[in-house]
Amino acid sequence: MRGLVLAGPETIEYRPDLPDPEVETPADALVSVRLAGVCGSDLHPYHGREPVAWGIVPGHEAAGEVVEVGVDVGRFSPGDRVFLPFTTSCDVCPPCRAGLSSRCDRGRLFGWGPPGAGAGEGLGGTQAELVRVPLADTTLLLLPEDLGFEDGVLLGDNFATGYFCAARGGEFEGRLVAIVGCGAVGLSALVAARYFGAGRIVCVDPVPARREAASRLGADIVVAPEAAPAAIAALPRPDDRGAFAVLEAVGSQPARRLALVLAAPGATISSVGVATDDFGFSPADLYDRNLTFRSGRCPVRSLMPGIFEALACGDLRIPTSELVSAAPVSLENGPGVYRSFAARSGPGLKPLLAP
Ligand SMILES: [Zn+2]
Ligand SMILES: [Zn+2]
């Protein structure tokens, strides 16, 4: 098959002749990838910040069609339109039963293998023509008929993660919510925060185009990071003591430190960016202002029934056209997509690859 591999630090290569993945266990399905996302999380192994097996097909976001299933797969058949959460899940272990499908005892991350291992020992990613999906019945999700493959890619990670970030910010009840980072996850958190009853929403990002997108999606105040504390202080009381909830959707130390600055006494900081560096503050910083800090990887599979319900009744919508504003790019041009995404110089917020 054709696909990308992460050959080494900052080295994405296009390969026209990768081995096709196969159904390896009776619970596997093979999915023909129609669209794959390139995600901010992909940049951690790309830059060498997160160890990974070199040579693996990267990527953990995809929507496509089932092409083959193992004999134990009962819920899916060839031809089904599906999307995949970025981790596999079993639905029966204690974390799965507790709603934490992203911490399943048998969970594996697509596009990741242990550092030092051969590419074959990890679970191949989605930035290729085909992806093998273990535990298919309890991992894959059918794409609702009224949604496109773009929506499916977003549902499998960025949109669900933004929803999760907002859901963990507390009961907003009309109070001030600040969002740090207006990439695909932060803008999804903005839409979800509105759904969950936020009052004023302040969106913070250094990139003007992202702030403009936040404005179009209904942010009340959009501001660059250095101006954010003053913008909140200029609000009428009682909001001037800070945000009731801060949704942190970047995953860097400066973003977490800014979240701390923007939080009101007693606030919740809900952090979903992948943390690969030092946190930048201590538990004492939280104690001194009675803050609650919540973090973690989004349990996409566990959250999806609630998201489907909210989408179906029209109370929540995926801001697909804001997140995916550029046409999908061929796999052959994948290496260039990574370079421009890493430099934040590409068109649109969210690059998609179309095998
Ligand atoms: Zn992702
Ligand atoms: Zn499980």
XYZ file of C-alpha atoms and ligand atoms in Angstrom:
357
model
C 0.000 0.000 0.000
C 0.978 3.629 -0.226
C 1.612 5.474 3.011
C 3.821 7.692 5.133
C 6.423 6.545 7.626
C 8.118 8.427 10.432
C 11.668 7.393 9.548
C 13.445 9.490 12.193
C 13.297 12.874 13.907
C 11.533 15.379 11.616
C 11.733 12.862 8.782
C 8.416 11.880 7.228
C 8.802 9.792 4.076
C 6.273 8.781 1.451
C 6.481 5.077 0.546
C 4.618 3.609 -2.433
C 5.276 -0.005 -1.437
C 4.547 -0.567 2.252
C 3.274 -4.053 3.202
C -0.533 -4.174 3.379
C -1.800 -4.650 6.945
C -3.785 -7.865 7.373
C -6.486 -9.219 9.664
C -4.238 -10.707 12.357
C -6.804 -11.725 14.968
C -10.498 -12.700 14.667
C -11.463 -9.359 16.268
C -9.613 -7.202 13.714
C -11.053 -5.122 10.902
C -9.261 -3.492 8.010
C -10.338 0.022 7.116
C -9.659 1.724 3.813
C -8.708 5.256 4.831
C -10.639 7.931 2.927
C -9.358 10.847 4.994
C -6.665 10.942 7.682
C -5.922 13.885 9.951
C -2.547 15.345 10.792
C -2.780 16.302 14.454
C -0.827 18.520 16.824
C -0.106 15.322 18.778
C 1.675 13.896 15.716
C 4.263 16.638 16.120
C 5.497 15.306 19.486
C 7.043 12.115 18.006
C 7.870 14.034 14.799
C 10.071 16.450 16.740
C 11.457 13.626 18.871
C 9.790 14.927 22.069
C 7.887 11.658 22.514
C 9.787 8.389 21.937
C 8.404 6.131 19.234
C 9.513 3.220 17.028
C 11.059 4.759 13.923
C 9.657 3.404 10.689
C 6.042 3.208 11.847
C 3.131 4.626 9.840
C 2.112 7.707 11.853
C -1.344 9.128 12.444
C -4.270 8.259 14.715
C -7.199 10.019 13.050
C -9.167 8.544 10.170
C -12.530 7.965 8.601
C -13.112 5.483 5.824
C -14.755 2.234 4.824
C -14.470 -1.238 6.276
C -12.952 -3.578 3.672
C -12.431 -6.796 5.637
C -13.385 -8.176 9.063
C -12.194 -11.076 11.210
C -14.615 -13.912 11.993
C -15.438 -12.563 15.473
C -16.409 -9.086 14.267
C -20.202 -8.873 14.486
C -21.069 -5.181 14.356
C -19.300 -4.175 11.152
C -19.261 -5.413 7.568
C -17.337 -4.460 4.455
C -18.709 -1.232 3.019
C -19.636 0.343 6.368
C -18.642 4.008 6.696
C -16.721 4.330 9.951
C -14.355 6.486 11.929
C -11.926 5.454 14.594
C -11.152 6.847 18.008
C -7.424 7.341 18.327
C -7.072 4.392 20.744
C -8.485 0.868 20.704
C -10.775 -0.270 23.520
C -12.382 -3.504 24.774
C -15.545 -2.194 26.517
C -15.268 -4.768 29.338
C -12.192 -3.942 31.444
C -12.580 -1.743 34.564
C -11.375 1.491 32.878
C -13.694 0.932 29.883
C -16.629 0.211 32.192
C -15.833 3.371 34.121
C -16.056 5.467 30.950
C -12.306 5.691 30.385
C -11.938 3.937 27.043
C -8.695 5.864 26.453
C -7.133 3.971 29.373
C -8.421 0.513 28.366
C -6.312 -2.348 29.736
C -5.927 -3.527 26.137
C -5.868 -0.080 24.587
C -3.321 0.811 21.931
C -2.652 4.106 20.232
C -2.771 4.106 16.448
C 0.522 5.125 14.872
C 2.624 4.317 17.880
C 5.104 1.601 18.781
C 7.573 1.317 21.651
C 10.875 3.079 20.991
C 13.559 0.676 19.871
C 11.008 -1.814 18.551
C 10.622 -2.588 14.887
C 7.819 -0.860 13.017
C 5.943 -4.189 12.950
C 5.638 -4.325 16.750
C 3.602 -1.164 17.081
C 0.092 -0.474 15.843
C 0.279 1.077 12.401
C -1.233 4.497 11.959
C -3.803 6.017 9.667
C -1.689 8.050 7.240
C -1.746 5.277 4.639
C -4.238 3.525 2.384
C -5.205 0.887 4.962
C -5.252 0.647 8.733
C -5.715 -2.452 10.883
C -8.197 -1.928 13.730
C -7.853 -4.402 16.631
C -10.914 -5.000 18.873
C -12.967 -3.628 16.002
C -16.428 -4.187 17.500
C -15.622 -2.092 20.562
C -13.288 0.422 18.909
C -14.804 1.466 15.579
C -17.829 3.719 15.284
C -20.329 3.981 12.451
C -20.332 7.389 10.808
C -23.895 8.771 10.891
C -25.359 9.142 7.397
C -25.616 12.917 7.574
C -21.928 13.325 8.403
C -18.989 13.332 6.002
C -15.548 11.806 6.313
C -14.163 15.197 7.444
C -16.599 15.132 10.362
C -15.541 11.565 11.137
C -11.868 12.510 11.360
C -12.759 15.317 13.781
C -15.107 13.141 15.865
C -12.365 10.546 16.379
C -10.077 13.003 18.116
C -10.096 16.816 17.969
C -13.808 17.501 18.327
C -14.297 14.831 20.995
C -11.234 16.132 22.843
C -12.577 19.693 22.807
C -15.928 18.412 24.093
C -14.145 16.454 26.843
C -12.111 19.531 27.801
C -15.250 21.646 28.170
C -17.219 18.908 29.940
C -14.524 18.717 32.619
C -14.503 22.466 33.257
C -17.370 22.277 35.769
C -20.970 23.524 35.739
C -20.557 26.806 33.886
C -24.040 28.217 34.570
C -23.381 31.382 32.626
C -19.991 32.156 34.106
C -16.743 33.269 32.441
C -14.791 30.608 30.541
C -11.312 31.194 29.093
C -9.886 28.984 26.361
C -6.120 28.859 25.864
C -5.271 27.723 22.337
C -7.568 28.060 19.326
C -6.442 25.177 17.158
C -8.864 22.443 16.179
C -9.255 21.266 19.796
C -9.626 24.738 21.302
C -12.236 25.809 18.755
C -14.123 22.569 19.409
C -13.930 23.344 23.133
C -15.419 26.763 22.370
C -18.445 25.234 20.624
C -18.815 22.679 23.430
C -18.448 25.309 26.180
C -21.388 27.172 24.657
C -23.348 23.900 24.605
C -22.521 23.352 28.288
C -23.812 26.772 29.282
C -20.781 29.063 29.387
C -21.386 32.782 29.825
C -18.734 35.083 28.363
C -16.026 33.145 26.530
C -12.511 34.581 26.180
C -10.351 32.858 23.543
C -6.576 33.214 23.618
C -4.174 32.428 20.776
C -1.059 34.093 19.307
C -2.177 33.476 15.692
C -4.549 36.144 14.279
C -6.300 33.735 11.864
C -7.172 31.446 14.763
C -8.530 34.326 16.806
C -10.677 35.321 13.828
C -12.024 31.766 13.613
C -12.857 31.914 17.326
C -14.759 35.157 16.757
C -16.782 33.625 13.940
C -17.635 30.697 16.218
C -19.027 32.996 18.872
C -16.179 33.890 21.242
C -17.037 37.122 23.071
C -13.437 38.289 23.437
C -10.425 37.131 21.412
C -6.992 38.137 22.490
C -3.276 37.326 22.150
C -1.682 35.534 25.139
C 0.259 38.541 26.446
C -2.885 40.673 26.493
C -5.188 38.057 28.045
C -4.749 38.874 31.777
C -5.525 42.551 31.190
C -8.501 41.707 28.967
C -10.042 39.648 31.756
C -9.228 42.253 34.395
C -11.030 44.872 32.293
C -14.299 42.928 32.453
C -17.026 44.152 34.799
C -17.302 42.494 38.197
C -17.496 39.753 39.262
C -15.565 38.389 36.271
C -12.518 40.533 36.916
C -11.118 38.055 39.404
C -10.549 35.630 36.580
C -12.195 32.790 34.746
C -14.482 30.306 36.456
C -12.970 27.668 34.156
C -9.905 27.679 31.922
C -9.841 25.179 29.065
C -6.222 24.525 28.090
C -5.927 23.044 24.601
C -2.255 23.440 23.767
C -0.195 21.166 25.990
C 2.844 23.388 26.494
C 4.303 24.838 29.659
C 3.557 28.477 28.676
C -0.069 27.529 27.993
C -0.474 25.877 31.386
C 1.153 28.833 33.126
C -1.184 31.234 31.348
C -4.147 29.059 32.350
C -3.015 29.437 35.973
C -2.843 33.226 35.618
C -6.314 33.489 34.051
C -8.069 31.297 36.633
C -10.183 32.905 39.365
C -9.823 31.635 42.941
C -11.667 28.316 43.129
C -11.566 27.799 39.351
C -11.076 24.590 37.420
C -8.316 24.249 34.831
C -9.216 21.528 32.345
C -6.121 20.560 30.378
C -6.165 18.237 27.373
C -2.998 19.108 25.464
C -0.473 16.246 25.520
C 2.006 17.138 28.265
C 5.545 16.231 27.212
C 7.409 18.833 29.260
C 7.570 20.033 32.849
C 4.242 21.308 34.144
C 5.478 24.796 34.914
C 3.739 25.124 38.257
C 3.538 23.230 41.505
C 0.651 21.784 43.510
C 1.232 24.679 45.943
C 0.219 27.112 43.191
C -3.116 25.289 43.020
C -3.496 25.088 46.806
C -2.850 28.770 47.292
C -5.883 29.676 45.158
C -8.080 26.584 45.711
C -7.790 25.596 42.064
C -8.749 22.235 40.600
C -6.538 20.891 37.842
C -7.939 18.157 35.611
C -6.040 16.558 32.766
C -5.943 13.464 30.648
C -6.450 11.783 27.330
C -9.971 11.993 25.925
C -11.958 8.717 26.157
C -13.482 9.154 22.685
C -15.306 5.827 22.517
C -16.905 6.292 25.955
C -18.074 9.841 25.209
C -19.504 9.184 21.779
C -23.075 8.199 22.775
C -23.502 11.585 24.494
C -21.930 13.459 21.587
C -24.103 11.644 19.033
C -27.187 12.527 21.049
C -26.263 16.209 21.279
C -25.460 16.339 17.541
C -28.687 14.573 16.586
C -30.889 17.030 18.473
C -29.026 19.965 16.942
C -27.804 21.489 20.223
C -24.191 20.818 19.317
C -22.506 21.057 15.935
C -19.055 20.224 14.648
C -17.421 23.416 13.271
C -15.980 21.425 10.394
C -15.743 24.239 7.854
C -13.731 26.387 10.299
C -11.370 23.573 11.244
C -10.894 22.089 7.787
C -10.616 24.998 5.411
C -8.053 23.585 2.974
C -8.551 20.761 0.477
C -7.187 17.316 1.437
C -3.646 16.615 0.262
C -2.350 13.423 -1.355
C -0.105 11.058 0.591
C 2.715 11.827 -1.842
C 2.677 15.392 -0.548
C 2.488 14.279 3.100
C 6.111 15.173 3.948
C 5.478 18.780 2.880
C 2.241 18.875 4.885
C 4.166 17.939 8.020
C 6.780 20.623 7.367
C 4.226 23.382 6.881
C 2.045 22.177 9.793
C 5.072 22.116 12.112
C 5.909 25.661 10.978
C 2.221 26.717 11.240
C 2.570 28.033 7.717
C 0.073 25.813 5.922
C -3.393 26.888 4.821
C -6.190 26.084 7.239
C -6.049 24.808 10.782
C -6.293 21.104 10.223
C -4.471 19.311 7.404
C -6.185 16.254 5.961
C -4.575 13.582 3.830
C -6.599 11.741 1.198
C -5.098 8.368 0.304
Zn -5.120 13.741 17.019
Zn -11.055 -1.934 27.990
